[in-house]
Coordinates of C-alpha atoms and ligand atoms in Angstrom, one line a residue:
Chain A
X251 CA 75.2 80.8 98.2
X252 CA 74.3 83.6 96.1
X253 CA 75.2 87.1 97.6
X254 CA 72.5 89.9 96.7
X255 CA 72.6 93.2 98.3
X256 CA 69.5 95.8 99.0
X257 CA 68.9 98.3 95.5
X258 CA 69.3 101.7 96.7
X259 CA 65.6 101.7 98.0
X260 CA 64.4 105.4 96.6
X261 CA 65.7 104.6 93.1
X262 CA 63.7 101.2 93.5
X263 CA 60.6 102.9 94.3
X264 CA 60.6 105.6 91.8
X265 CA 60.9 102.6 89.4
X266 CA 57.8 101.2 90.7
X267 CA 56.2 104.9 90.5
X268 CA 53.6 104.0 88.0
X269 CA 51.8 101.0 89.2
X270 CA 49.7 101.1 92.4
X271 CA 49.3 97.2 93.6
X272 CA 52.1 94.7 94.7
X273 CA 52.8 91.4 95.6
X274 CA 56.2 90.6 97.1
X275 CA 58.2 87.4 96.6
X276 CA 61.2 86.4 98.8
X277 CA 63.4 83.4 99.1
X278 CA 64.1 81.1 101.5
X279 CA 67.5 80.2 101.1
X280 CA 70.4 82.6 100.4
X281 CA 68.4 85.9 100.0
X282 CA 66.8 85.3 103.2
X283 CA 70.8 84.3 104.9
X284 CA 71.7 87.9 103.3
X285 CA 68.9 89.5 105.2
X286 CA 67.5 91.0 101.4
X287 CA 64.6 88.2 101.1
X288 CA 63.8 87.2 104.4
X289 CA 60.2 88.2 105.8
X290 CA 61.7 90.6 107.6
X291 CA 62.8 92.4 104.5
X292 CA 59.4 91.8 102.9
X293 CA 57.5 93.8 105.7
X294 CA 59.9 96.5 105.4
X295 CA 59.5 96.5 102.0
X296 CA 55.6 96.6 102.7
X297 CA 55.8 99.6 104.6
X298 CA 57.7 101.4 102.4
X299 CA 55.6 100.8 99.3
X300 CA 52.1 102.0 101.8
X301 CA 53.7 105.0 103.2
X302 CA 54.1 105.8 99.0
X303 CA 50.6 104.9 99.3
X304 CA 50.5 101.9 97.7
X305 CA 48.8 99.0 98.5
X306 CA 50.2 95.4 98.8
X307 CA 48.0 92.5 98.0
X308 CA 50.2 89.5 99.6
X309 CA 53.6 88.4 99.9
X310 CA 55.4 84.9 100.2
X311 CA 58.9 83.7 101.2
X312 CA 59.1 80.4 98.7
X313 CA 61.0 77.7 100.0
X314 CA 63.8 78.3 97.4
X315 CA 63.1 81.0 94.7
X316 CA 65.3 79.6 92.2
X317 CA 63.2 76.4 92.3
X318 CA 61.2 77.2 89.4
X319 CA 58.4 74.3 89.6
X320 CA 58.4 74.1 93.5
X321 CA 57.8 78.1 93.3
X322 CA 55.3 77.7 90.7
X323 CA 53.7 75.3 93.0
X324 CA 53.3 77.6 96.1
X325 CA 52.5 80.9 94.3
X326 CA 49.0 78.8 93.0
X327 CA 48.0 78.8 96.4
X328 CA 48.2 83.1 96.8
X329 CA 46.4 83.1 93.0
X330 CA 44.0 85.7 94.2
X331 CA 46.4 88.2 95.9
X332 CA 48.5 88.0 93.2
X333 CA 46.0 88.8 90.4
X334 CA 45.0 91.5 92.4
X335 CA 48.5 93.1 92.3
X336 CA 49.6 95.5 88.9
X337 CA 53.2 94.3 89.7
X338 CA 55.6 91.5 91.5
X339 CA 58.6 92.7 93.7
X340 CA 60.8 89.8 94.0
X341 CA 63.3 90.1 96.7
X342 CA 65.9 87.3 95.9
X343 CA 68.6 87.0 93.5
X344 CA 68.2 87.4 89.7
X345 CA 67.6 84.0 89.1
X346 CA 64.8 84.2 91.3
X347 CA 63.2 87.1 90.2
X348 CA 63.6 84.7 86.5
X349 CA 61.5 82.5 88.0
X350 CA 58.6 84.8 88.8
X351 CA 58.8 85.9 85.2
X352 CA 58.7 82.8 84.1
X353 CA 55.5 81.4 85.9
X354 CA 53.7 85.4 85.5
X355 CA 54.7 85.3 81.9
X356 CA 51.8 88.5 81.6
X357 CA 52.3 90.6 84.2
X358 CA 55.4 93.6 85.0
X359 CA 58.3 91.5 87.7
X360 CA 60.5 94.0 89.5
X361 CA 63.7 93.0 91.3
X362 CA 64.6 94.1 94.6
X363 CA 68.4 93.2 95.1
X364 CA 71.3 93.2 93.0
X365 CA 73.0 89.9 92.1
X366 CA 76.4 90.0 92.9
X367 CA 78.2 87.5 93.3
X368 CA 78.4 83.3 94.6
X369 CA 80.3 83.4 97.8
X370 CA 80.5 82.0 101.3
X371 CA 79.4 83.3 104.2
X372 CA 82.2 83.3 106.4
X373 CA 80.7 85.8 109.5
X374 CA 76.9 86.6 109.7
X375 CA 76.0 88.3 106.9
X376 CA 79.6 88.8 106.1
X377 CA 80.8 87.2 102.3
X378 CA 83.6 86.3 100.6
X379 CA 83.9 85.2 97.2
X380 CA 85.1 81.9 96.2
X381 CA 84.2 80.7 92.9
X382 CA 83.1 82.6 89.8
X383 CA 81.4 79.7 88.2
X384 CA 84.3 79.6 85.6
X385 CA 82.6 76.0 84.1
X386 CA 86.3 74.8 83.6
X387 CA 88.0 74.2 87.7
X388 CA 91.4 74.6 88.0
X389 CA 91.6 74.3 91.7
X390 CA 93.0 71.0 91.7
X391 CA 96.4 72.4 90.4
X392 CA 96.1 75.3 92.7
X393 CA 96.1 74.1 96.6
X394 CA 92.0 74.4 96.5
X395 CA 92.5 78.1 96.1
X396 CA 90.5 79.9 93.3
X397 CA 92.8 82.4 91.2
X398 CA 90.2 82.8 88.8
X399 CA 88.3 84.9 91.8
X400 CA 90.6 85.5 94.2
X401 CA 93.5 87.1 91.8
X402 CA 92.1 90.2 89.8
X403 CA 94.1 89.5 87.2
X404 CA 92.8 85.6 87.5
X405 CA 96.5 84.7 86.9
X406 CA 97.2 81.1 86.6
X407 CA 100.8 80.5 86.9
X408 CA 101.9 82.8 89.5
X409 CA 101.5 85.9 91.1
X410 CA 102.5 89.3 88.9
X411 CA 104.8 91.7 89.9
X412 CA 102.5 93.9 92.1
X413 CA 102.2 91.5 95.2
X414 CA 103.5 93.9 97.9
X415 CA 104.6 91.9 101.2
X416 CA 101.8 89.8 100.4
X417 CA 99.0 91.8 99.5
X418 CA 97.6 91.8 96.6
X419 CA 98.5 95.1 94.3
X420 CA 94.8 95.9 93.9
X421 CA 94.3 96.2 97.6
X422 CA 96.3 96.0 100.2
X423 CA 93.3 94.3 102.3
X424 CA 93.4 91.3 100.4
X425 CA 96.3 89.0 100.4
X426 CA 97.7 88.1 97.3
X427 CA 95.8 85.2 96.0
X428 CA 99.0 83.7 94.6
X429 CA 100.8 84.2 98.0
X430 CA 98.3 81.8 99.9
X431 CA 98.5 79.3 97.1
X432 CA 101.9 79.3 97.9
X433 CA 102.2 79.0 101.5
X434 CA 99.4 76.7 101.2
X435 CA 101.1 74.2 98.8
X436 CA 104.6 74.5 100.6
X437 CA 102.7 73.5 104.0
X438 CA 101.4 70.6 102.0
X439 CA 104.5 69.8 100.1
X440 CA 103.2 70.1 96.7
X441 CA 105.0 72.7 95.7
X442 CA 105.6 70.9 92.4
X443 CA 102.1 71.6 91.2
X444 CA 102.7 75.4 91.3
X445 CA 105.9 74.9 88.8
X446 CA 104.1 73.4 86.1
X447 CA 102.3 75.7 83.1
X448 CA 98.7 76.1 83.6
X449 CA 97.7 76.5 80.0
X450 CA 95.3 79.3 78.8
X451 CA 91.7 79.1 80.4
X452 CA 89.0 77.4 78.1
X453 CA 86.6 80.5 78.5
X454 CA 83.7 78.2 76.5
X455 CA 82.9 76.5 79.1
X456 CA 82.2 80.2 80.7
X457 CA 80.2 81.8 78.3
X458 CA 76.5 81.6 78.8
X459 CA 73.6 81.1 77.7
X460 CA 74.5 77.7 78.8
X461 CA 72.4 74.7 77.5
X462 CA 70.3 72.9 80.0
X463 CA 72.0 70.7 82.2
X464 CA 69.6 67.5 82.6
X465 CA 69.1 64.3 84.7
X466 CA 70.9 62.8 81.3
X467 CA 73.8 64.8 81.5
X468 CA 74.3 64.1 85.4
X469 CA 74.1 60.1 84.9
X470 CA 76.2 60.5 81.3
X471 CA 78.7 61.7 83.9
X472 CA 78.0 59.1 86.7
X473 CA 78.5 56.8 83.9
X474 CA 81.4 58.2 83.0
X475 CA 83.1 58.5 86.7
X476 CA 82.7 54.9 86.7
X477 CA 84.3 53.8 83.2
X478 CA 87.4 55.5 84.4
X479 CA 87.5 53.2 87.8
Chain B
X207 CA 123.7 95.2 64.7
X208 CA 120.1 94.0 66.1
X209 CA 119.7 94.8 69.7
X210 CA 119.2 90.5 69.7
X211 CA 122.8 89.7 68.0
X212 CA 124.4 92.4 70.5
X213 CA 122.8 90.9 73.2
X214 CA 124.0 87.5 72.2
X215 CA 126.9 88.8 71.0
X216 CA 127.4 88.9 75.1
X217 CA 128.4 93.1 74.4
X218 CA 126.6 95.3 77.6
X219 CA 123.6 96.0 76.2
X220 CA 121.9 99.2 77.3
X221 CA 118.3 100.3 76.8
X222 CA 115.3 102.8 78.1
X223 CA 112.1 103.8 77.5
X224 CA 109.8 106.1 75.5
X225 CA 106.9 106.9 76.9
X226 CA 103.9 107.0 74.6
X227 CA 101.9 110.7 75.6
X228 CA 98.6 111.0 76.1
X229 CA 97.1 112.9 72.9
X230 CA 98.1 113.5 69.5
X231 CA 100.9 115.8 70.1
X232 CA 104.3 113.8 69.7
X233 CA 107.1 116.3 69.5
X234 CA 108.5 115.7 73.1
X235 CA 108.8 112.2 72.2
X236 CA 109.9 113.0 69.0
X237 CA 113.0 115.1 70.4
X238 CA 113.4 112.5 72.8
X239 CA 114.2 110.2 70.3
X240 CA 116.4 112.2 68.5
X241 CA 118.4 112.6 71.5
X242 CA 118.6 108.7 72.2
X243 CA 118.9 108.0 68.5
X244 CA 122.4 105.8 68.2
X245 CA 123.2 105.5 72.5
X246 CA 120.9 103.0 73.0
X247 CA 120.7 99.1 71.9
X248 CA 117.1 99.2 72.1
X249 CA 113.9 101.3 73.2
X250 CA 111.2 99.8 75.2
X251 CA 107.1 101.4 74.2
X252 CA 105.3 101.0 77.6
X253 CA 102.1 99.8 76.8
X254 CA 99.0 102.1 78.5
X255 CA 101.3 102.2 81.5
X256 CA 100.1 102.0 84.9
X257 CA 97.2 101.5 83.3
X258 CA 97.0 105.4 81.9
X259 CA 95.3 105.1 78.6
X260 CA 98.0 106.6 76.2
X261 CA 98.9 106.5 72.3
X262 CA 98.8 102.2 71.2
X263 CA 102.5 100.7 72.1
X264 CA 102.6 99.8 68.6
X265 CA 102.2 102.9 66.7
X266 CA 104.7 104.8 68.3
X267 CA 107.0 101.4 68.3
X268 CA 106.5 102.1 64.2
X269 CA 107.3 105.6 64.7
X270 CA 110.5 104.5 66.9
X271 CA 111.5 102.2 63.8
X272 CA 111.2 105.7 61.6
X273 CA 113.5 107.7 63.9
X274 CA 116.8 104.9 63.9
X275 CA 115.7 103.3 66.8
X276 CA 115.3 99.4 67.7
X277 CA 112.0 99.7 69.5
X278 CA 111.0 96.5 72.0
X279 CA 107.1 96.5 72.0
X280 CA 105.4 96.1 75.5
X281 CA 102.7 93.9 75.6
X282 CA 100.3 93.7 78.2
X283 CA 97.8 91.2 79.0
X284 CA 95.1 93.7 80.4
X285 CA 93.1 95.4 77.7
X286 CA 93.3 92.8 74.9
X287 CA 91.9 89.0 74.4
X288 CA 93.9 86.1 72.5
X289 CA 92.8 87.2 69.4
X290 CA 93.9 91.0 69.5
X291 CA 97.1 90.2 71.1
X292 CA 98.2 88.1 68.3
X293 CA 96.4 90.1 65.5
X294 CA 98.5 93.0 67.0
X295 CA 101.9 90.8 67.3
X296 CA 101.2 89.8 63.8
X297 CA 100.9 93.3 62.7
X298 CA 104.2 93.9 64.8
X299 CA 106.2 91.8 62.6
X300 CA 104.7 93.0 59.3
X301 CA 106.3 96.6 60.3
X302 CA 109.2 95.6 61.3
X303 CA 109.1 94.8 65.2
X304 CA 111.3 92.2 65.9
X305 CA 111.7 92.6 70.0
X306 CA 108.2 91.8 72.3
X307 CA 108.6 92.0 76.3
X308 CA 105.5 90.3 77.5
X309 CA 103.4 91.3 80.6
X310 CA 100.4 90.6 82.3
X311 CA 100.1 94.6 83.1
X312 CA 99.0 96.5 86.0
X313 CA 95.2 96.2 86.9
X314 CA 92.7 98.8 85.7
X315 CA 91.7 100.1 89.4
X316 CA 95.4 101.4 89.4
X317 CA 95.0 104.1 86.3
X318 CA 92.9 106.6 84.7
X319 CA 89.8 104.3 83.5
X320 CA 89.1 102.4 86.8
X321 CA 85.4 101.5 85.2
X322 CA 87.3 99.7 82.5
X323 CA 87.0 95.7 82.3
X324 CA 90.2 94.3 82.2
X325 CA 90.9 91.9 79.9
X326 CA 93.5 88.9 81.1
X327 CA 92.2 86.5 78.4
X328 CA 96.0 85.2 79.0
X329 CA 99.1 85.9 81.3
X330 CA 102.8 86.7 81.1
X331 CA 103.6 83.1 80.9
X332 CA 101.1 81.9 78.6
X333 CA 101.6 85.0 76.0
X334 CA 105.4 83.9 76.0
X335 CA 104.0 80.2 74.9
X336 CA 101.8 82.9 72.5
X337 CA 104.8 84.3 70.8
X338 CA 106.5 81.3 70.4
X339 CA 103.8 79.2 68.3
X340 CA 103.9 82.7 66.4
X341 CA 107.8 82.3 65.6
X342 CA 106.5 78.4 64.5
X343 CA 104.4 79.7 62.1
X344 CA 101.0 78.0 64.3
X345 CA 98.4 80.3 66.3
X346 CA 97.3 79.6 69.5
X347 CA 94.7 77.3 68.4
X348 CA 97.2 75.2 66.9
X349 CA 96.0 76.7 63.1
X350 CA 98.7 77.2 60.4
X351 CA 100.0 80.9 59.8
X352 CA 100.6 81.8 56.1
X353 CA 103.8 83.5 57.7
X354 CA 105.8 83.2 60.4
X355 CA 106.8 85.8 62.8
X356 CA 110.4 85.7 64.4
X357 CA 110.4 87.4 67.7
X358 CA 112.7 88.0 70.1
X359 CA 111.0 87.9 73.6
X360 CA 111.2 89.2 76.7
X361 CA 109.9 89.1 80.1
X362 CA 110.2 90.6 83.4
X363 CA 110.5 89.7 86.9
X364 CA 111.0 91.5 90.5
X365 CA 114.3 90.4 92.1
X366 CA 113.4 92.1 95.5
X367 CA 109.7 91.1 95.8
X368 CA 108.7 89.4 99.2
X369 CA 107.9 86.8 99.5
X370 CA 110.5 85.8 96.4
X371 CA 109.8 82.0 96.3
X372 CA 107.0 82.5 94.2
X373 CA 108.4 85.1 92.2
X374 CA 111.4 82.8 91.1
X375 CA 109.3 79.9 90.3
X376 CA 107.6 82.0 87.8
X377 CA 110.8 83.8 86.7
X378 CA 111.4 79.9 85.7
X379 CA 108.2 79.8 84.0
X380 CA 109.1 82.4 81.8
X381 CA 112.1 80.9 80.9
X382 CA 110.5 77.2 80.4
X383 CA 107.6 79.2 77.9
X384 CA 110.6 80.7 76.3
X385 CA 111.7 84.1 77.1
X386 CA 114.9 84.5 75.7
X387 CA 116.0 87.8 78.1
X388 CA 114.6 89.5 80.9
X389 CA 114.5 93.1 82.3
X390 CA 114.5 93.3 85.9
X391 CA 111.6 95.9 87.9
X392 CA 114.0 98.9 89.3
X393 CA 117.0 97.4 91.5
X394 CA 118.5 99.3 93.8
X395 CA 120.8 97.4 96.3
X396 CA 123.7 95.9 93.8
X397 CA 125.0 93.1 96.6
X398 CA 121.1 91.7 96.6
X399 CA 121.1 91.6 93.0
X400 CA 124.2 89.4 93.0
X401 CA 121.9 86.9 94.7
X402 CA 119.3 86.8 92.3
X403 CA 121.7 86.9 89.3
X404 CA 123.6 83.7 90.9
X405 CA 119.8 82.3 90.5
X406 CA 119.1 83.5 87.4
X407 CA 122.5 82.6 85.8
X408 CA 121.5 79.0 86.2
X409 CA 119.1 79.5 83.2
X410 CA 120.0 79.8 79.5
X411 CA 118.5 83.3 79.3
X412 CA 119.7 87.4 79.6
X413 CA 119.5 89.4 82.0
X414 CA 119.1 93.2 82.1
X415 CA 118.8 95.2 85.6
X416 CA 116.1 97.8 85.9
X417 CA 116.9 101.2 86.4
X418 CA 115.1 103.9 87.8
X419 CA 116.7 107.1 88.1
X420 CA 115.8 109.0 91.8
X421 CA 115.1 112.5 91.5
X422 CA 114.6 113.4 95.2
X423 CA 114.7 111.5 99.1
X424 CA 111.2 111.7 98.5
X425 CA 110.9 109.9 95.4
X426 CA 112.8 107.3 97.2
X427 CA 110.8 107.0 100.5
X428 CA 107.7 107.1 98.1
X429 CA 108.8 104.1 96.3
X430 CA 109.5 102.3 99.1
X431 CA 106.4 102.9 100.7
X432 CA 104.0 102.6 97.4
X433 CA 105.8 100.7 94.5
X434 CA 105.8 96.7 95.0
X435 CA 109.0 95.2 94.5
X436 CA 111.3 97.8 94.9
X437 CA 113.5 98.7 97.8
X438 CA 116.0 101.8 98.2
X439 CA 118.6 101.1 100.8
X440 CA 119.0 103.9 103.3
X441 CA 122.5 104.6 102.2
X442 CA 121.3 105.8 99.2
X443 CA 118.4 108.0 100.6
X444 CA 120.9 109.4 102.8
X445 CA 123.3 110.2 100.0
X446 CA 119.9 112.0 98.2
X447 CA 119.3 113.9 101.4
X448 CA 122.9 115.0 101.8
X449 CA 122.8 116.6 97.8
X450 CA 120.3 118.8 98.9
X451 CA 117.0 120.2 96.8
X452 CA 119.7 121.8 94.0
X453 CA 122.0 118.8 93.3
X454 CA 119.2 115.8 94.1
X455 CA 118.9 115.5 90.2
X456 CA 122.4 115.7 89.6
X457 CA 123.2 112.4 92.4
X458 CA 120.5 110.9 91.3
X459 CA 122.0 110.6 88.1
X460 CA 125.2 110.0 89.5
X461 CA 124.1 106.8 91.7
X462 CA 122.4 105.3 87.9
X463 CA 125.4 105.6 86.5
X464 CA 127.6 104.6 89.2
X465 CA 125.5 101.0 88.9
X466 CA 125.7 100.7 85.6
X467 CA 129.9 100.9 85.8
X468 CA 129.4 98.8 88.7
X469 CA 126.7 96.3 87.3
X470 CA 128.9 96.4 83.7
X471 CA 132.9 96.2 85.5
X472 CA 132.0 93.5 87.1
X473 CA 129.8 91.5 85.2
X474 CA 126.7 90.9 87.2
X475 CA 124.2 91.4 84.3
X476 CA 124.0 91.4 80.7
X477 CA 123.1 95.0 80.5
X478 CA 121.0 97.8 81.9
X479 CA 117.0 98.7 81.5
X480 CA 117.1 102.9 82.4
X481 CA 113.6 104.1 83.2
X482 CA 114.2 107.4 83.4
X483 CA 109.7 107.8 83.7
X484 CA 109.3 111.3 82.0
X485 CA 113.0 112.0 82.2
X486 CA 114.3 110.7 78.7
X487 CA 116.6 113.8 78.1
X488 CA 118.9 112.6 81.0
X489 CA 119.7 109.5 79.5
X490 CA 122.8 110.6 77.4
X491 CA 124.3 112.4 80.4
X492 CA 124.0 109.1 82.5
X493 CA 125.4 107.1 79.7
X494 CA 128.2 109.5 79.8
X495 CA 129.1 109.8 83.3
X496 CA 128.8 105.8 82.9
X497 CA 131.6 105.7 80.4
X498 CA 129.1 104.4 78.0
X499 CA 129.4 107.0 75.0
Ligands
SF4_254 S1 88.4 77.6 89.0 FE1 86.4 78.1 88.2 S2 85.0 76.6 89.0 FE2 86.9 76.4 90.2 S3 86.5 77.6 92.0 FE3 87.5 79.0 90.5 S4 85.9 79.9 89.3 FE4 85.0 78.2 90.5
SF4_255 S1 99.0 90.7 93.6 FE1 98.5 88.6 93.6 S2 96.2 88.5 93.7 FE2 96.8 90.6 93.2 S3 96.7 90.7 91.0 FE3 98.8 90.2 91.5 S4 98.9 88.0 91.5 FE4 96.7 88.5 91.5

């Protein structure tokens, strides 16, 4: 899911200073599990903007903001509210405050949260970070452990110098990525994988903008799956 | 002779460090390498140390060249992508830099511009592979060099890290991507080393131990308790508390040397790495009291 946390709420609102009418979007998925998109955020968020004296003409939690044509779909029904407002406030993560640009291509979108990063939640409303969507996985060679997130340095052939009785030298609250690919392949006796040369990352598949990824490209890849069986 | 013929020449080999300062104003450095000029095989340039942003490794390896010194460029992993670290080893080997110890590099959050973006396009292991296609006269994308560069490389490793598994199958690494000789993170216990060297010998490569002089008890407790990977037996705190605040210096500089006699007498290592970290001026004396000059 993707982790977003609250913007710093009097910066937000002296952002917002100049326009007098809202309308607040949420999410239903992983803004709502981070407690930043969820209604209850939304009537907070409400109160806030009236006690500034503003007024708020409607708000929605979509059933998943990053949905852009499902959005699109339930945002006709609240047309009126949202014509009334000067400006949205979307309260999800960046991708879903892209959608609400997207569908409002004429009118001022806001975000709420910061985007930081995809990540599991491991505790409520507690997150750890897994994958940084490197487009190239490596995690097959590395015990199912990330070191492209998990190390700082997103070392691939072994931990540096710094690992201090474990931890990693960055902090000492995080094990050493490295070290629990270790222990982890030793348990599994595939130790082997960890001696063999990673070669250097192929970043293009990183860099964005990324093309679209369409229902083509997902049964070229089907397709492809089965040639090699 | 080239600090690489002397080295395989299988002659003790003994180098330290200059470290670049922070600014313009080089005439510590300058009279530091006056002083070191002829006692050493080789000088290592840290590279933005700990992180510290500092003069470029390479211009003051250039100015190392100027003063009669064999410099060995540091080359760290952090702050530059593929493309700058070979532009850079490139330009190395057009001024003369035959020597490259490769390094991934400490992280940003541990020096003076924590808001920095650190690099680590490519690692340790994979620069080594770098510098090799270099020497072959192909870049990393596999495109033909009008040139070849011919580098002698280096890397590093910590004999007393914990857990050491890991750090052994990456001191393989180094030598599989083709390090020719290593220098060891500061050492300390001499009968520990022996343990690691009886590893390490199995590999075609040399090894130089890491020195780092101690100037007080408390330099030692504090790198026990703050520097990864290196361990100062009590013994030797003890013998640092016994000297006292007026002669901690002066053992200190006694216990280097004693390890180097030892670490040379009996043939443990293939030479010694002094990082004397701000200290340079003491390395002749150490040398001496070493037997080494
Ligand atoms: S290797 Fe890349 S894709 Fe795989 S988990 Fe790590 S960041 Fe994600
Ligand atoms: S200590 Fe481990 S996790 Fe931390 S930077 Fe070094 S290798 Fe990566």
């Amino acid at each position: 899911m993707i982790i977003t946390k609250k913007k710093d709420r009097s910066k937000l609102l002296k952002t917002l200073e100049g326009y007098n009418s809202f309308y607040l979007i949420g999410c239903s998925e992983c803004a709502s599990l981070c407690g930043t998109g969820n209604e209850e955020a939304l009537k907070e968020m409400a109160e806030d903007l009236k006690a500034q004296g503003k007024t708020v003409t409607g708000m929605i939690v979509p059933k998943t903001g990053c949905q852009t044509l499902g959005t699109k779909v339930e945002l006709k029904k609240d047309k009126d509210a949202l014509d009334k407002a000067d400006a949205i406030v979307v309260m999800s993560c960046g991708a879903g405050t892209q959608s609400a640009v997207e569908i409002y291509p004429d009118k001022a979108v806001y975000p709420s949260n910061d985007t930081s990063f995809l990540g599991n939640m491991t505790r409520f409303q507690m997150f750890d970070e897994r994958c940084s969507l490197c487009g190239d996985c490596v995690i097959d060679k590395t015990g199912g452990i990330c070191p492209v997130t998990n190390c700082p340095k997103g070392l691939l052939n072994g931990p540096c110098g710094g690992t201090k009785d474990g931890n990693c030298e960055v902090s000492d609250e995080i094990k050493c990525a490295w070290v629990r690919i270790y222990e982890r392949q030793k348990k599994l006796g595939e130790l082997d994988k960890m001696k063999e040369i990673l070669p250097p990352k192929d970043w293009s598949a990183k860099q964005g903008p990324h093309k679209l990824y369409t229902r083509a490209d997902a049964a070229e890849g089907d397709k492809k799956s089965k040639d090699k069986k | 002779m080239s600090f690489k013929d002397t080295l395989e020449s299988g002659k003790f080999v003994v180098t330290a460090e200059v470290g670049p300062p922070k600014g313009t104003d080089i005439s510590v450095m300058k009279h530091d390498m006056e002083l070191l000029k002829g006692k050493l095989d080789a000088v290592n340039v840290t590279d933005n140390q700990s992180a510290v942003m500092r003069i470029c490794s390479l211009a003051v390896c250039k100015l190392v060249l100027e003063h009669g010194l064999e410099p060995i460029l540091q080359m760290t992993c952090r702050d530059r992508n593929r493309i700058a670290l070979q532009s850079d080893l490139l330009g190395a080997s057009v001024l003369g830099i035959r020597n490259v110890l490769c390094m991934t590099g400490d992280h940003v959050s541990a020096g003076d511009h924590k808001s920095a973006r650190p690099v680590y396009d490519i690692e340790s292991v994979q620069l080594l592979q770098v510098v090799n296609a270099l020497n072959n006269g192909k870049d990393m994308s596999g495109n033909d060099l009008k040139g070849a560069t011919s580098f002698f490389q280096g890397a590093v490793v910590t004999p007393e890290s914990n857990p050491l598994e890991p750090q052994l199958m990456k001191f393989e690494k180094k030598v599989k991507a083709g390090a020719n000789f290593f220098q060891t993170q500061a050492i300390y216990n001499i009968d520990k080393f022996k343990e690691f060297m009886a590893f390490a010998r199995q590999f075609p490569v040399k090894v130089m131990a890491g020195l780092v002089v101690l100037k007080s008890a408390g330099m030692a407790n504090f790198l026990n308790n703050f520097v990864p990977g290196i361990k100062v037996p009590q013994d030797l705190i003890d013998e640092m508390k016994a000297a006292g605040k007026e002669k901690a210096l002066d053992t200190g500089l006694n216990i280097t040397a004693r390890h180097i006699r030892q670490l040379k007498d009996e043939k443990i290592c293939d030479g010694v790495h002094i990082m004397a970290i701000g200290m340079e001026d003491k390395v002749p004396t150490i040398l001496e009291r070493a037997g080494l000059l």
